CSV table of C-alpha atoms in Angstrom, one decimal:
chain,number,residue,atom,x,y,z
A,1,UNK,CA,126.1,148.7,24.3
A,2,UNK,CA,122.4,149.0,25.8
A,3,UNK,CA,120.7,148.0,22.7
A,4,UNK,CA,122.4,144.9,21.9
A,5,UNK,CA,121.9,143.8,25.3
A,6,UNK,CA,117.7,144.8,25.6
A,7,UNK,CA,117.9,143.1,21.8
A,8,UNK,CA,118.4,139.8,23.0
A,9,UNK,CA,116.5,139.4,26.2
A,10,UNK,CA,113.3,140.3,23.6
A,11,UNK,CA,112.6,136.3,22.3
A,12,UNK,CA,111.4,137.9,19.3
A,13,UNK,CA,115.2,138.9,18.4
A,14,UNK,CA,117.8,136.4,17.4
A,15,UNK,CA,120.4,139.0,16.5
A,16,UNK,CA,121.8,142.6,17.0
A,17,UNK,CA,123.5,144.8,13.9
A,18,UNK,CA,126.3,146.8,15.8
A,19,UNK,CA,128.6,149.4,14.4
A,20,UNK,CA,131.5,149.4,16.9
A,21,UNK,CA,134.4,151.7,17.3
A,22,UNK,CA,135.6,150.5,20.3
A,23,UNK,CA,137.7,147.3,20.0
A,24,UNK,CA,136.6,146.4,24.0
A,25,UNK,CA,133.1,147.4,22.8
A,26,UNK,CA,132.4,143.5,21.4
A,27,UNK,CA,133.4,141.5,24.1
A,28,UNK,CA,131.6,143.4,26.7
A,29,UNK,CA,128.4,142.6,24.7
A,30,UNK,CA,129.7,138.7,25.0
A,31,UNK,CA,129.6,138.7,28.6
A,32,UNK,CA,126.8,140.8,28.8
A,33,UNK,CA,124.5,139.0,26.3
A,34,UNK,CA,123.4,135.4,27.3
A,35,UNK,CA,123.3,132.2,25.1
A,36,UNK,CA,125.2,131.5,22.1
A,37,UNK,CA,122.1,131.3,20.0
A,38,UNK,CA,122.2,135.7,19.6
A,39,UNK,CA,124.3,136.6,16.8
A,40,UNK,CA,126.2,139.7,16.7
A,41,UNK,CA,126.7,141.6,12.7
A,42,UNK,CA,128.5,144.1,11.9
A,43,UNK,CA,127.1,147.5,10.5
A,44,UNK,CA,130.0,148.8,8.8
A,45,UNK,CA,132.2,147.1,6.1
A,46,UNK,CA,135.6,148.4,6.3
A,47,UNK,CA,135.3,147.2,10.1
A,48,UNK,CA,133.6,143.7,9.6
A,49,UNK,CA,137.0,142.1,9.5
A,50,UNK,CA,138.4,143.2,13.0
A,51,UNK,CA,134.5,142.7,14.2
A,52,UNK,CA,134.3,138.8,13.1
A,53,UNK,CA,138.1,138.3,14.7
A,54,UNK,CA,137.0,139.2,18.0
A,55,UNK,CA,134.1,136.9,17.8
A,56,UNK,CA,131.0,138.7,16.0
A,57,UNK,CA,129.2,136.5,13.3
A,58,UNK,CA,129.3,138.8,10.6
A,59,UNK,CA,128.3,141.5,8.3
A,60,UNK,CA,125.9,143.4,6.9
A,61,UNK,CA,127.1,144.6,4.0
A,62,UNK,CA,127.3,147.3,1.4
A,63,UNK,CA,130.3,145.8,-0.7
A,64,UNK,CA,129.2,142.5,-0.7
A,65,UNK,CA,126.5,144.1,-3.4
A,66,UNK,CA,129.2,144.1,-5.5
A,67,UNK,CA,132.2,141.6,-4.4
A,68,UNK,CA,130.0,138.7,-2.4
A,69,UNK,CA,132.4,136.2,-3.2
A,70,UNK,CA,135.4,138.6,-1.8
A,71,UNK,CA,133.4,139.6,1.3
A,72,UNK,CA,132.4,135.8,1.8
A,73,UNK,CA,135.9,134.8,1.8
A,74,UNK,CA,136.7,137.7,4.9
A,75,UNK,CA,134.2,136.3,6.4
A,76,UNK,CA,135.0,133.3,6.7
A,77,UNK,CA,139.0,133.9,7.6
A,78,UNK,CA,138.1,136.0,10.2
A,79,UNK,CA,135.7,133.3,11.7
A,80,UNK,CA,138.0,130.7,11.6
A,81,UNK,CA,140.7,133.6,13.3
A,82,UNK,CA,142.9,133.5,10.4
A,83,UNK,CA,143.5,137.5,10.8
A,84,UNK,CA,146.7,137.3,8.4
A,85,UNK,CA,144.3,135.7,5.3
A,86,UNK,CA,141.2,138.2,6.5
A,87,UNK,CA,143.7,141.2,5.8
A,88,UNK,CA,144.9,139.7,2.1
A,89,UNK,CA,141.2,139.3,1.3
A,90,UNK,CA,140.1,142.3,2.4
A,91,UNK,CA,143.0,144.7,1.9
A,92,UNK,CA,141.6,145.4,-2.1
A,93,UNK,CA,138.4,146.2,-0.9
A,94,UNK,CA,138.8,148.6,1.6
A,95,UNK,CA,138.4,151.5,-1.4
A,96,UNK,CA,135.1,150.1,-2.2
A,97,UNK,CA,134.2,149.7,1.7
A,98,UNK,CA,134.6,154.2,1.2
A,99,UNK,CA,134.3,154.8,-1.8
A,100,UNK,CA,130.6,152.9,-2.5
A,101,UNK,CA,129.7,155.9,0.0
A,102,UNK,CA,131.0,158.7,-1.8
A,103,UNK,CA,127.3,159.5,-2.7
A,104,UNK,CA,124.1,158.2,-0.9
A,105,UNK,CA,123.6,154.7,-0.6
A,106,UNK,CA,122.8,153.0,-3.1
A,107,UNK,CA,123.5,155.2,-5.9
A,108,UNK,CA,126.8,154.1,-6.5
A,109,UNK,CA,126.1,150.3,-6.2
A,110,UNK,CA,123.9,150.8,-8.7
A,111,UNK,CA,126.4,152.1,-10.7
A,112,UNK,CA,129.2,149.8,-9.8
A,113,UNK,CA,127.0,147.1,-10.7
A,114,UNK,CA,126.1,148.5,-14.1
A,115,UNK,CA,130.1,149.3,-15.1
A,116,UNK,CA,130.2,145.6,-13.8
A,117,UNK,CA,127.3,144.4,-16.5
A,118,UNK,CA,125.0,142.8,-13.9
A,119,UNK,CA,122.5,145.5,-14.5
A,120,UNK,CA,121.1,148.4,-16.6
A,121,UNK,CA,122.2,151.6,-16.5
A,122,UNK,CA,118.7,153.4,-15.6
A,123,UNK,CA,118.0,154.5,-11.9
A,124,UNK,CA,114.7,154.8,-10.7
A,125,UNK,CA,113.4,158.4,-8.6
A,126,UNK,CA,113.7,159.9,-6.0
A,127,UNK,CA,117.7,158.4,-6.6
A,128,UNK,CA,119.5,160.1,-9.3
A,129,UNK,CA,122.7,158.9,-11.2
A,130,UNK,CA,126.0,158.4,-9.7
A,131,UNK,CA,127.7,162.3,-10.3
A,132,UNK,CA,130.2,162.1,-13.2
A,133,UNK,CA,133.1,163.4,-10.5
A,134,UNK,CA,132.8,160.0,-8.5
A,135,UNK,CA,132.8,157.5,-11.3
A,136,UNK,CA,136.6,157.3,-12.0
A,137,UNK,CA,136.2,157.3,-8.0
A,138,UNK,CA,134.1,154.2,-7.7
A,139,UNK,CA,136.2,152.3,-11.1
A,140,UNK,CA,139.2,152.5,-9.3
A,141,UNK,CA,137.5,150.7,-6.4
A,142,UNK,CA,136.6,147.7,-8.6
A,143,UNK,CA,139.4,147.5,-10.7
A,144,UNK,CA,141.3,147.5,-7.3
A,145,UNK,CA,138.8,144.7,-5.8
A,146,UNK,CA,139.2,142.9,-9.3
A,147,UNK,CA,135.5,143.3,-10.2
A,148,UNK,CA,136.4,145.0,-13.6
A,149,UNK,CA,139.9,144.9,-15.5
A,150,UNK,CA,141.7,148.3,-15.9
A,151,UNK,CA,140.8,150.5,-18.7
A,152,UNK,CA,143.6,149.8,-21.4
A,153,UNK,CA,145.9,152.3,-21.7
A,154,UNK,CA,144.6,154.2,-17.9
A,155,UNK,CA,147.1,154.8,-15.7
A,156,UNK,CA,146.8,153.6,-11.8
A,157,UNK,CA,143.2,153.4,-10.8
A,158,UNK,CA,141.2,157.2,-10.0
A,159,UNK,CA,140.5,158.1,-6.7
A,160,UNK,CA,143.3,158.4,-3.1
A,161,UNK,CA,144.0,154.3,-4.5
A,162,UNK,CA,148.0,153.8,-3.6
A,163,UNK,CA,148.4,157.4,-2.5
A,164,UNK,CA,150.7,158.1,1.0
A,165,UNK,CA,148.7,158.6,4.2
A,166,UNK,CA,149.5,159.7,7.4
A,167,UNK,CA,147.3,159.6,11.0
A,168,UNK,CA,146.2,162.2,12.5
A,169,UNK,CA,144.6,162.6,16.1
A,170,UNK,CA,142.6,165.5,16.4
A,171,UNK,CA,141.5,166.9,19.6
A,172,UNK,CA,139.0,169.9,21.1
A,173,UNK,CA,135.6,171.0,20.9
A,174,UNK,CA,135.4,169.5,17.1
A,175,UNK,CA,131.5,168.5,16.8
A,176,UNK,CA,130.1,171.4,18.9
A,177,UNK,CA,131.8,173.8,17.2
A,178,UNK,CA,131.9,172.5,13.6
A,179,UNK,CA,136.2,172.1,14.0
A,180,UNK,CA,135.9,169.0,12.2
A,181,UNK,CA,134.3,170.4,9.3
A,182,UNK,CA,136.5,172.9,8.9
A,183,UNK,CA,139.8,170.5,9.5
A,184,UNK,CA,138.7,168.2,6.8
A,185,UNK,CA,137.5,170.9,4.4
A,186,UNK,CA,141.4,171.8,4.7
A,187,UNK,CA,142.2,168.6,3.6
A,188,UNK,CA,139.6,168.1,0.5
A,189,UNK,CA,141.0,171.7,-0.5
A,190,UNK,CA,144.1,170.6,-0.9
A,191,UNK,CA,142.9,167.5,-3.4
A,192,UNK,CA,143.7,165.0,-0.8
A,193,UNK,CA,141.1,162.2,1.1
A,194,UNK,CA,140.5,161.4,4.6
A,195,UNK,CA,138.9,158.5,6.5
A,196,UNK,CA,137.4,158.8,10.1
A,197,UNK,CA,138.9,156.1,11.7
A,198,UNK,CA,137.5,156.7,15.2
A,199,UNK,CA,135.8,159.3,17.2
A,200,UNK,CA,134.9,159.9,20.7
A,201,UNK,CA,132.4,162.7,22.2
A,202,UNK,CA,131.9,163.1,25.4
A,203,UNK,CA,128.3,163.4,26.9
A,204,UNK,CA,126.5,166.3,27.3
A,205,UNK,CA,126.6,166.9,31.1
A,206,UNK,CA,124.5,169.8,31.8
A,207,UNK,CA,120.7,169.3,32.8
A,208,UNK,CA,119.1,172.7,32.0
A,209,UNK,CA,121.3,173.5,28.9
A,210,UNK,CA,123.4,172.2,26.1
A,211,UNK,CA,126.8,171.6,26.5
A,212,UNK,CA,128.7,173.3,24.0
A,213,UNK,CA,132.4,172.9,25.2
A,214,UNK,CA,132.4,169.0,25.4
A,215,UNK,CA,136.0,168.2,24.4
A,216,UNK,CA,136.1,165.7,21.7
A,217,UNK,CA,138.8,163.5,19.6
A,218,UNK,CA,138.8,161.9,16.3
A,219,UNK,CA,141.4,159.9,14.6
A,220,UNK,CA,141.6,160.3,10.6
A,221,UNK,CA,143.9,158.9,8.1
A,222,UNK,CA,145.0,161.8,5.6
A,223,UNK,CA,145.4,160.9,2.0
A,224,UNK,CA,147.8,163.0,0.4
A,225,UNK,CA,148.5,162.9,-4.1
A,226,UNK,CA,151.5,161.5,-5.2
């Protein structure tokens, strides 16, 4: 919350990119920042739309690479608090809001652009190409966003697309001692997905040492194959 706040008392700075998890987290920056002239945007796609809703100004985005038009049309839902038509834009691309992640940004825009025909297919170093495990990944994000048509005679789009989920809360010393690694290598072992959907940690509170029992939590939403 800090740096939003020093952000706009700097008259150099007209606006802040945030990356909330906390739904309180925006309108304390409100009160806190003065002026409507500082605009507050989004960091992180598959939150932009509950970000604009409560009264940020935007996003900067990943998937609008891709889908501008489709991100555009969030956008402008959520400013004009139309939450119902934010979701029905912005439900088909919540697999390309993960899955244009699944390798390091922006490998697989590039890619998704090139399956799309608005580019060529060469990369230039140090990226390399998208890995041949993630393309049916990322083409069942944009046949699911409608950026490409499905693959005649393919059967529903690759990747955890359509598959049953469940939320899970987990709890305990998961960061400091690597838990959540291991919980969610459980859950790629098993062929399934996983989304963080939030995550708190609390602070370190010793002076002379590290901390290593801080108790953490992190909801996840488990993908499971049909």
């Amino acid at each position: 919350r800090a740096a939003p706040m020093r952000a706009s008392r700097r008259p150099t700075r007209v606006c802040s990119r945030d990356a909330p998890r906390s739904r309180g987290r925006l309108r304390e920056i409100r009160r806190a920042v003065c002026g409507d002239d500082f605009r507050l945007y989004s960091g992180e796609d598959a939150a932009a739309r509950e970000y604009v809703l409560q009264g940020g100004d935007g996003v900067i985005s990943v998937t609008a690479n891709v889908a501008p038009a489709a991100v555009a049309a969030v956008m402008a839902s959520g400013r004009a608090g139309d939450a119902a038509a934010a979701l029905a834009a912005d439900g088909p691309l919540m697999a390309l809001h993960r899955d244009l992640f699944c390798e390091a940004n922006p490998i697989p825009v590039k890619w998704a652009l090139h399956k799309m025909g608005r580019m060529g297919e060469g990369i230039r170093s140090p990226l390399s190409p998208l890995g041949v495990a993630f393309q049916p990944r990322v083409a069942g994000a944009l046949q699911q966003a409608g950026c490409i048509a499905s693959e005649e005679g393919a059967s529903a789009a690759a990747g955890s697309v359509g598959w049953p989920s469940r939320d899970l809360l987990l709890q305990g010393h998961l960061f400091d001692q690597g838990l959540i690694n291991q919980a969610l290598d459980i859950i790629e072992k098993q062929n399934g997905d996983f989304e963080i959907l939030a995550f708190s940690v609390q602070p370190n509170d010793q002076n002379s040492e590290f901390n290593f029992r801080r108790s953490d939590a992190v909801d996840a939403r488990c993908h499971t194959p049909l």
